Amino acid sequence: MANPYKDTSWFKFLSNKYVWVLLFFCTWMLFLDNYSYFDHRILDTEINDLENNKKYYQEEIKKDLENIKLLKNPDQIEKYAREKYYMKKDSEDIYIIEFDGDTIREEGGI
């Protein structure tokens, strides 16, 4: 019994051993290897996220360094302590006034 597809071009192409090796290699590199294409895509997105975090933290470091330079002045230290920690001198009274309009709604409405 002879194969009726033996002389067709697609059968000759698919029966070539180099085509099978190439298909195996491509499948291996795309899906199964440690350095597969899909793993690289995931790692590239993680790298982009980490680079964005790096930029954010570098900006925060710059802001903190500026605040440190300002806090070397004793007057600035006193101002910072009064604003952030509500510290006062012994002879002073502090009144904190909060208005209803100063709060932010968390439900998405204004």
GROMACS .gro file of N, CA and C in nm:
model
  330
    1MET      N    1   0.084  -0.117   0.000
    1MET     CA    2   0.000   0.000   0.000
    1MET      C    3   0.089   0.124   0.000
    2ALA      N    4   0.086   0.199  -0.102
    2ALA     CA    5   0.169   0.318  -0.118
    2ALA      C    6   0.097   0.439  -0.061
    3ASN      N    7   0.174   0.531  -0.014
    3ASN     CA    8   0.118   0.654   0.042
    3ASN      C    9   0.078   0.746  -0.073
    4PRO      N   10  -0.050   0.787  -0.082
    4PRO     CA   11  -0.092   0.871  -0.194
    4PRO      C   12  -0.041   1.015  -0.182
    5TYR      N   13   0.002   1.058  -0.063
    5TYR     CA   14   0.048   1.196  -0.043
    5TYR      C   15   0.199   1.209  -0.056
    6LYS      N   16   0.267   1.103  -0.092
    6LYS     CA   17   0.413   1.101  -0.092
    6LYS      C   18   0.473   1.203  -0.188
    7ASP      N   19   0.409   1.231  -0.296
    7ASP     CA   20   0.465   1.321  -0.396
    7ASP      C   21   0.417   1.466  -0.381
    8THR      N   22   0.335   1.495  -0.281
    8THR     CA   23   0.287   1.632  -0.263
    8THR      C   24   0.394   1.716  -0.194
    9SER      N   25   0.390   1.847  -0.218
    9SER     CA   26   0.494   1.936  -0.166
    9SER      C   27   0.485   1.952  -0.015
   10TRP      N   28   0.365   1.962   0.041
   10TRP     CA   29   0.352   1.978   0.185
   10TRP      C   30   0.397   1.854   0.260
   11PHE      N   31   0.378   1.736   0.203
   11PHE     CA   32   0.424   1.613   0.268
   11PHE      C   33   0.575   1.607   0.269
   12LYS      N   34   0.636   1.648   0.159
   12LYS     CA   35   0.783   1.651   0.154
   12LYS      C   36   0.839   1.752   0.256
   13PHE      N   37   0.769   1.865   0.268
   13PHE     CA   38   0.813   1.967   0.363
   13PHE      C   39   0.803   1.917   0.507
   14LEU      N   40   0.691   1.853   0.541
   14LEU     CA   41   0.671   1.806   0.678
   14LEU      C   42   0.751   1.681   0.711
   15SER      N   43   0.792   1.607   0.612
   15SER     CA   44   0.871   1.487   0.640
   15SER      C   45   1.020   1.517   0.647
   16ASN      N   46   1.057   1.642   0.628
   16ASN     CA   47   1.198   1.680   0.636
   16ASN      C   48   1.240   1.685   0.782
   17LYS      N   49   1.353   1.623   0.816
   17LYS     CA   50   1.397   1.617   0.956
   17LYS      C   51   1.441   1.753   1.006
   18TYR      N   52   1.490   1.840   0.920
   18TYR     CA   53   1.533   1.972   0.962
   18TYR      C   54   1.414   2.060   1.002
   19VAL      N   55   1.302   2.040   0.937
   19VAL     CA   56   1.180   2.112   0.975
   19VAL      C   57   1.137   2.070   1.115
   20TRP      N   58   1.143   1.943   1.144
   20TRP     CA   59   1.106   1.894   1.278
   20TRP      C   60   1.201   1.945   1.385
   21VAL      N   61   1.329   1.949   1.354
   21VAL     CA   62   1.426   2.002   1.450
   21VAL      C   63   1.400   2.150   1.474
   22LEU      N   64   1.373   2.224   1.366
   22LEU     CA   65   1.344   2.366   1.381
   22LEU      C   66   1.216   2.389   1.462
   23LEU      N   67   1.112   2.313   1.438
   23LEU     CA   68   0.989   2.326   1.516
   23LEU      C   69   1.011   2.294   1.663
   24PHE      N   70   1.088   2.189   1.688
   24PHE     CA   71   1.118   2.153   1.826
   24PHE      C   72   1.197   2.265   1.895
   25PHE      N   73   1.296   2.318   1.825
   25PHE     CA   74   1.378   2.425   1.882
   25PHE      C   75   1.294   2.549   1.912
   26CYS      N   76   1.207   2.589   1.817
   26CYS     CA   77   1.123   2.707   1.839
   26CYS      C   78   1.026   2.686   1.955
   27THR      N   79   0.967   2.569   1.962
   27THR     CA   80   0.876   2.538   2.071
   27THR      C   81   0.950   2.541   2.205
   28TRP      N   82   1.068   2.484   2.206
   28TRP     CA   83   1.148   2.482   2.329
   28TRP      C   84   1.182   2.624   2.373
   29MET      N   85   1.225   2.708   2.280
   29MET     CA   86   1.266   2.843   2.316
   29MET      C   87   1.148   2.932   2.354
   30LEU      N   88   1.033   2.910   2.296
   30LEU     CA   89   0.917   2.994   2.328
   30LEU      C   90   0.850   2.956   2.460
   31PHE      N   91   0.844   2.827   2.490
   31PHE     CA   92   0.762   2.784   2.603
   31PHE      C   93   0.838   2.718   2.717
   32LEU      N   94   0.939   2.637   2.688
   32LEU     CA   95   0.994   2.548   2.789
   32LEU      C   96   1.125   2.593   2.851
   33ASP      N   97   1.200   2.675   2.786
   33ASP     CA   98   1.333   2.712   2.833
   33ASP      C   99   1.325   2.811   2.949
   34ASN      N  100   1.431   2.819   3.028
   34ASN     CA  101   1.437   2.917   3.136
   34ASN      C  102   1.441   3.059   3.082
   35TYR      N  103   1.489   3.077   2.963
   35TYR     CA  104   1.497   3.208   2.900
   35TYR      C  105   1.392   3.222   2.791
   36SER      N  106   1.276   3.170   2.814
   36SER     CA  107   1.171   3.171   2.713
   36SER      C  108   1.121   3.313   2.688
   37TYR      N  109   1.056   3.331   2.576
   37TYR     CA  110   1.004   3.461   2.536
   37TYR      C  111   0.902   3.514   2.637
   38PHE      N  112   0.816   3.429   2.684
   38PHE     CA  113   0.711   3.471   2.777
   38PHE      C  114   0.769   3.509   2.913
   39ASP      N  115   0.871   3.438   2.957
   39ASP     CA  116   0.937   3.476   3.082
   39ASP      C  117   1.005   3.611   3.067
   40HIS      N  118   1.064   3.636   2.951
   40HIS     CA  119   1.127   3.765   2.928
   40HIS      C  120   1.026   3.878   2.928
   41ARG      N  121   0.909   3.856   2.876
   41ARG     CA  122   0.806   3.960   2.879
   41ARG      C  123   0.767   3.994   3.021
   42ILE      N  124   0.751   3.893   3.106
   42ILE     CA  125   0.716   3.916   3.246
   42ILE      C  126   0.828   3.989   3.318
   43LEU      N  127   0.951   3.946   3.292
   43LEU     CA  128   1.065   4.011   3.357
   43LEU      C  129   1.082   4.155   3.309
   44ASP      N  130   1.054   4.182   3.183
   44ASP     CA  131   1.064   4.319   3.133
   44ASP      C  132   0.963   4.411   3.200
   45THR      N  133   0.843   4.363   3.223
   45THR     CA  134   0.744   4.446   3.293
   45THR      C  135   0.786   4.470   3.438
   46GLU      N  136   0.844   4.370   3.501
   46GLU     CA  137   0.894   4.389   3.638
   46GLU      C  138   1.008   4.489   3.641
   47ILE      N  139   1.096   4.483   3.542
   47ILE     CA  140   1.207   4.578   3.535
   47ILE      C  141   1.154   4.720   3.518
   48ASN      N  142   1.055   4.738   3.433
   48ASN     CA  143   0.996   4.871   3.414
   48ASN      C  144   0.933   4.922   3.542
   49ASP      N  145   0.863   4.836   3.614
   49ASP     CA  146   0.802   4.876   3.741
   49ASP      C  147   0.909   4.916   3.843
   50LEU      N  148   1.016   4.838   3.849
   50LEU     CA  149   1.124   4.869   3.943
   50LEU      C  150   1.197   4.998   3.907
   51GLU      N  151   1.212   5.025   3.778
   51GLU     CA  152   1.275   5.150   3.737
   51GLU      C  153   1.187   5.269   3.772
   52ASN      N  154   1.055   5.253   3.759
   52ASN     CA  155   0.964   5.360   3.800
   52ASN      C  156   0.971   5.382   3.950
   53ASN      N  157   0.979   5.274   4.027
   53ASN     CA  158   0.994   5.286   4.172
   53ASN      C  159   1.125   5.355   4.207
   54LYS      N  160   1.229   5.322   4.134
   54LYS     CA  161   1.360   5.383   4.158
   54LYS      C  162   1.354   5.534   4.138
   55LYS      N  163   1.288   5.578   4.028
   55LYS     CA  164   1.274   5.721   4.003
   55LYS      C  165   1.195   5.789   4.116
   56TYR      N  166   1.087   5.724   4.160
   56TYR     CA  167   1.006   5.780   4.267
   56TYR      C  168   1.089   5.796   4.395
   57TYR      N  169   1.162   5.693   4.431
   57TYR     CA  170   1.238   5.699   4.556
   57TYR      C  171   1.356   5.796   4.545
   58GLN      N  172   1.412   5.811   4.428
   58GLN     CA  173   1.518   5.911   4.412
   58GLN      C  174   1.463   6.052   4.430
   59GLU      N  175   1.343   6.076   4.380
   59GLU     CA  176   1.280   6.207   4.401
   59GLU      C  177   1.249   6.229   4.549
   60GLU      N  178   1.203   6.125   4.616
   60GLU     CA  179   1.176   6.137   4.759
   60GLU      C  180   1.305   6.163   4.838
   61ILE      N  181   1.413   6.101   4.797
   61ILE     CA  182   1.542   6.125   4.864
   61ILE      C  183   1.584   6.270   4.846
   62LYS      N  184   1.565   6.324   4.725
   62LYS     CA  185   1.599   6.465   4.702
   62LYS      C  186   1.517   6.556   4.792
   63LYS      N  187   1.387   6.528   4.804
   63LYS     CA  188   1.301   6.609   4.892
   63LYS      C  189   1.347   6.599   5.036
   64ASP      N  190   1.382   6.479   5.080
   64ASP     CA  191   1.426   6.461   5.219
   64ASP      C  192   1.559   6.530   5.245
   65LEU      N  193   1.649   6.528   5.146
   65LEU     CA  194   1.776   6.598   5.163
   65LEU      C  195   1.755   6.749   5.174
   66GLU      N  196   1.661   6.802   5.098
   66GLU     CA  197   1.629   6.944   5.110
   66GLU      C  198   1.571   6.975   5.247
   67ASN      N  199   1.484   6.887   5.298
   67ASN     CA  200   1.429   6.908   5.432
   67ASN      C  201   1.537   6.899   5.538
   68ILE      N  202   1.633   6.809   5.521
   68ILE     CA  203   1.743   6.798   5.617
   68ILE      C  204   1.826   6.925   5.617
   69LYS      N  205   1.852   6.980   5.498
   69LYS     CA  206   1.928   7.106   5.492
   69LYS      C  207   1.853   7.218   5.563
   70LEU      N  208   1.720   7.222   5.547
   70LEU     CA  209   1.641   7.325   5.613
   70LEU      C  210   1.641   7.306   5.765
   71LEU      N  211   1.643   7.182   5.810
   71LEU     CA  212   1.634   7.156   5.954
   71LEU      C  213   1.766   7.177   6.028
   72LYS      N  214   1.869   7.216   5.959
   72LYS     CA  215   1.995   7.248   6.028
   72LYS      C  216   1.987   7.384   6.096
   73ASN      N  217   1.889   7.463   6.060
   73ASN     CA  218   1.865   7.593   6.122
   73ASN      C  219   1.773   7.573   6.244
   74PRO      N  220   1.809   7.622   6.362
   74PRO     CA  221   1.724   7.602   6.481
   74PRO      C  222   1.583   7.661   6.468
   75ASP      N  223   1.570   7.771   6.395
   75ASP     CA  224   1.437   7.828   6.375
   75ASP      C  225   1.349   7.735   6.292
   76GLN      N  226   1.407   7.672   6.194
   76GLN     CA  227   1.332   7.578   6.111
   76GLN      C  228   1.292   7.453   6.190
   77ILE      N  229   1.379   7.410   6.280
   77ILE     CA  230   1.345   7.295   6.365
   77ILE      C  231   1.225   7.327   6.451
   78GLU      N  232   1.225   7.448   6.508
   78GLU     CA  233   1.111   7.489   6.592
   78GLU      C  234   0.983   7.496   6.509
   79LYS      N  235   0.990   7.553   6.390
   79LYS     CA  236   0.873   7.563   6.303
   79LYS      C  237   0.820   7.424   6.267
   80TYR      N  238   0.912   7.332   6.234
   80TYR     CA  239   0.872   7.196   6.196
   80TYR      C  240   0.806   7.125   6.314
   81ALA      N  241   0.863   7.139   6.433
   81ALA     CA  242   0.807   7.075   6.552
   81ALA      C  243   0.669   7.132   6.585
   82ARG      N  244   0.651   7.259   6.566
   82ARG     CA  245   0.520   7.320   6.594
   82ARG      C  246   0.414   7.273   6.494
   83GLU      N  247   0.453   7.262   6.365
   83GLU     CA  248   0.354   7.226   6.263
   83GLU      C  249   0.321   7.078   6.263
   84LYS      N  250   0.422   6.994   6.277
   84LYS     CA  251   0.400   6.850   6.264
   84LYS      C  252   0.357   6.784   6.395
   85TYR      N  253   0.419   6.823   6.503
   85TYR     CA  254   0.398   6.753   6.630
   85TYR      C  255   0.323   6.835   6.733
   86TYR      N  256   0.276   6.952   6.693
   86TYR     CA  257   0.198   7.041   6.779
   86TYR      C  258   0.270   7.070   6.911
   87MET      N  259   0.400   7.086   6.905
   87MET     CA  260   0.476   7.122   7.026
   87MET      C  261   0.460   7.271   7.053
   88LYS      N  262   0.477   7.307   7.180
   88LYS     CA  263   0.458   7.446   7.218
   88LYS      C  264   0.553   7.482   7.331
   89LYS      N  265   0.565   7.609   7.352
   89LYS     CA  266   0.642   7.657   7.466
   89LYS      C  267   0.553   7.648   7.589
   90ASP      N  268   0.614   7.656   7.708
   90ASP     CA  269   0.537   7.642   7.831
   90ASP      C  270   0.433   7.753   7.850
   91SER      N  271   0.461   7.870   7.799
   91SER     CA  272   0.370   7.982   7.820
   91SER      C  273   0.266   7.996   7.708
   92GLU      N  274   0.258   7.903   7.619
   92GLU     CA  275   0.166   7.914   7.505
   92GLU      C  276   0.051   7.815   7.517
   93ASP      N  277  -0.060   7.850   7.453
   93ASP     CA  278  -0.173   7.760   7.438
   93ASP      C  279  -0.196   7.741   7.288
   94ILE      N  280  -0.223   7.618   7.247
   94ILE     CA  281  -0.246   7.589   7.106
   94ILE      C  282  -0.390   7.544   7.090
   95TYR      N  283  -0.457   7.603   6.992
   95TYR     CA  284  -0.593   7.565   6.958
   95TYR      C  285  -0.594   7.511   6.815
   96ILE      N  286  -0.641   7.390   6.800
   96ILE     CA  287  -0.651   7.329   6.667
   96ILE      C  288  -0.795   7.339   6.622
   97ILE      N  289  -0.815   7.405   6.510
   97ILE     CA  290  -0.950   7.427   6.458
   97ILE      C  291  -0.963   7.346   6.331
   98GLU      N  292  -1.063   7.258   6.330
   98GLU     CA  293  -1.090   7.179   6.211
   98GLU      C  294  -1.228   7.215   6.159
   99PHE      N  295  -1.237   7.232   6.030
   99PHE     CA  296  -1.364   7.264   5.966
   99PHE      C  297  -1.419   7.139   5.900
  100ASP      N  298  -1.551   7.134   5.884
  100ASP     CA  299  -1.614   7.018   5.821
  100ASP      C  300  -1.574   7.004   5.675
  101GLY      N  301  -1.547   7.111   5.607
  101GLY     CA  302  -1.510   7.108   5.467
  101GLY      C  303  -1.367   7.063   5.443
  102ASP      N  304  -1.286   7.050   5.548
  102ASP     CA  305  -1.146   7.012   5.532
  102ASP      C  306  -1.126   6.862   5.515
  103THR      N  307  -1.226   6.783   5.547
  103THR     CA  308  -1.209   6.640   5.537
  103THR      C  309  -1.231   6.593   5.394
  104ILE      N  310  -1.168   6.485   5.358
  104ILE     CA  311  -1.179   6.428   5.223
  104ILE      C  312  -1.268   6.306   5.231
  105ARG      N  313  -1.365   6.300   5.144
  105ARG     CA  314  -1.452   6.183   5.140
  105ARG      C  315  -1.381   6.069   5.065
  106GLU      N  316  -1.393   5.950   5.117
  106GLU     CA  317  -1.330   5.834   5.056
  106GLU      C  318  -1.424   5.760   4.961
  107GLU      N  319  -1.546   5.805   4.952
  107GLU     CA  320  -1.644   5.734   4.870
  107GLU      C  321  -1.643   5.782   4.726
  108GLY      N  322  -1.555   5.870   4.689
  108GLY     CA  323  -1.545   5.913   4.552
  108GLY      C  324  -1.624   6.039   4.521
  109GLY      N  325  -1.705   6.087   4.611
  109GLY     CA  326  -1.784   6.207   4.588
  109GLY      C  327  -1.717   6.328   4.649
  110ILE      N  328  -1.761   6.445   4.605
  110ILE     CA  329  -1.704   6.569   4.661
  110ILE      C  330  -1.809   6.638   4.745
   0.00000   0.00000   0.00000
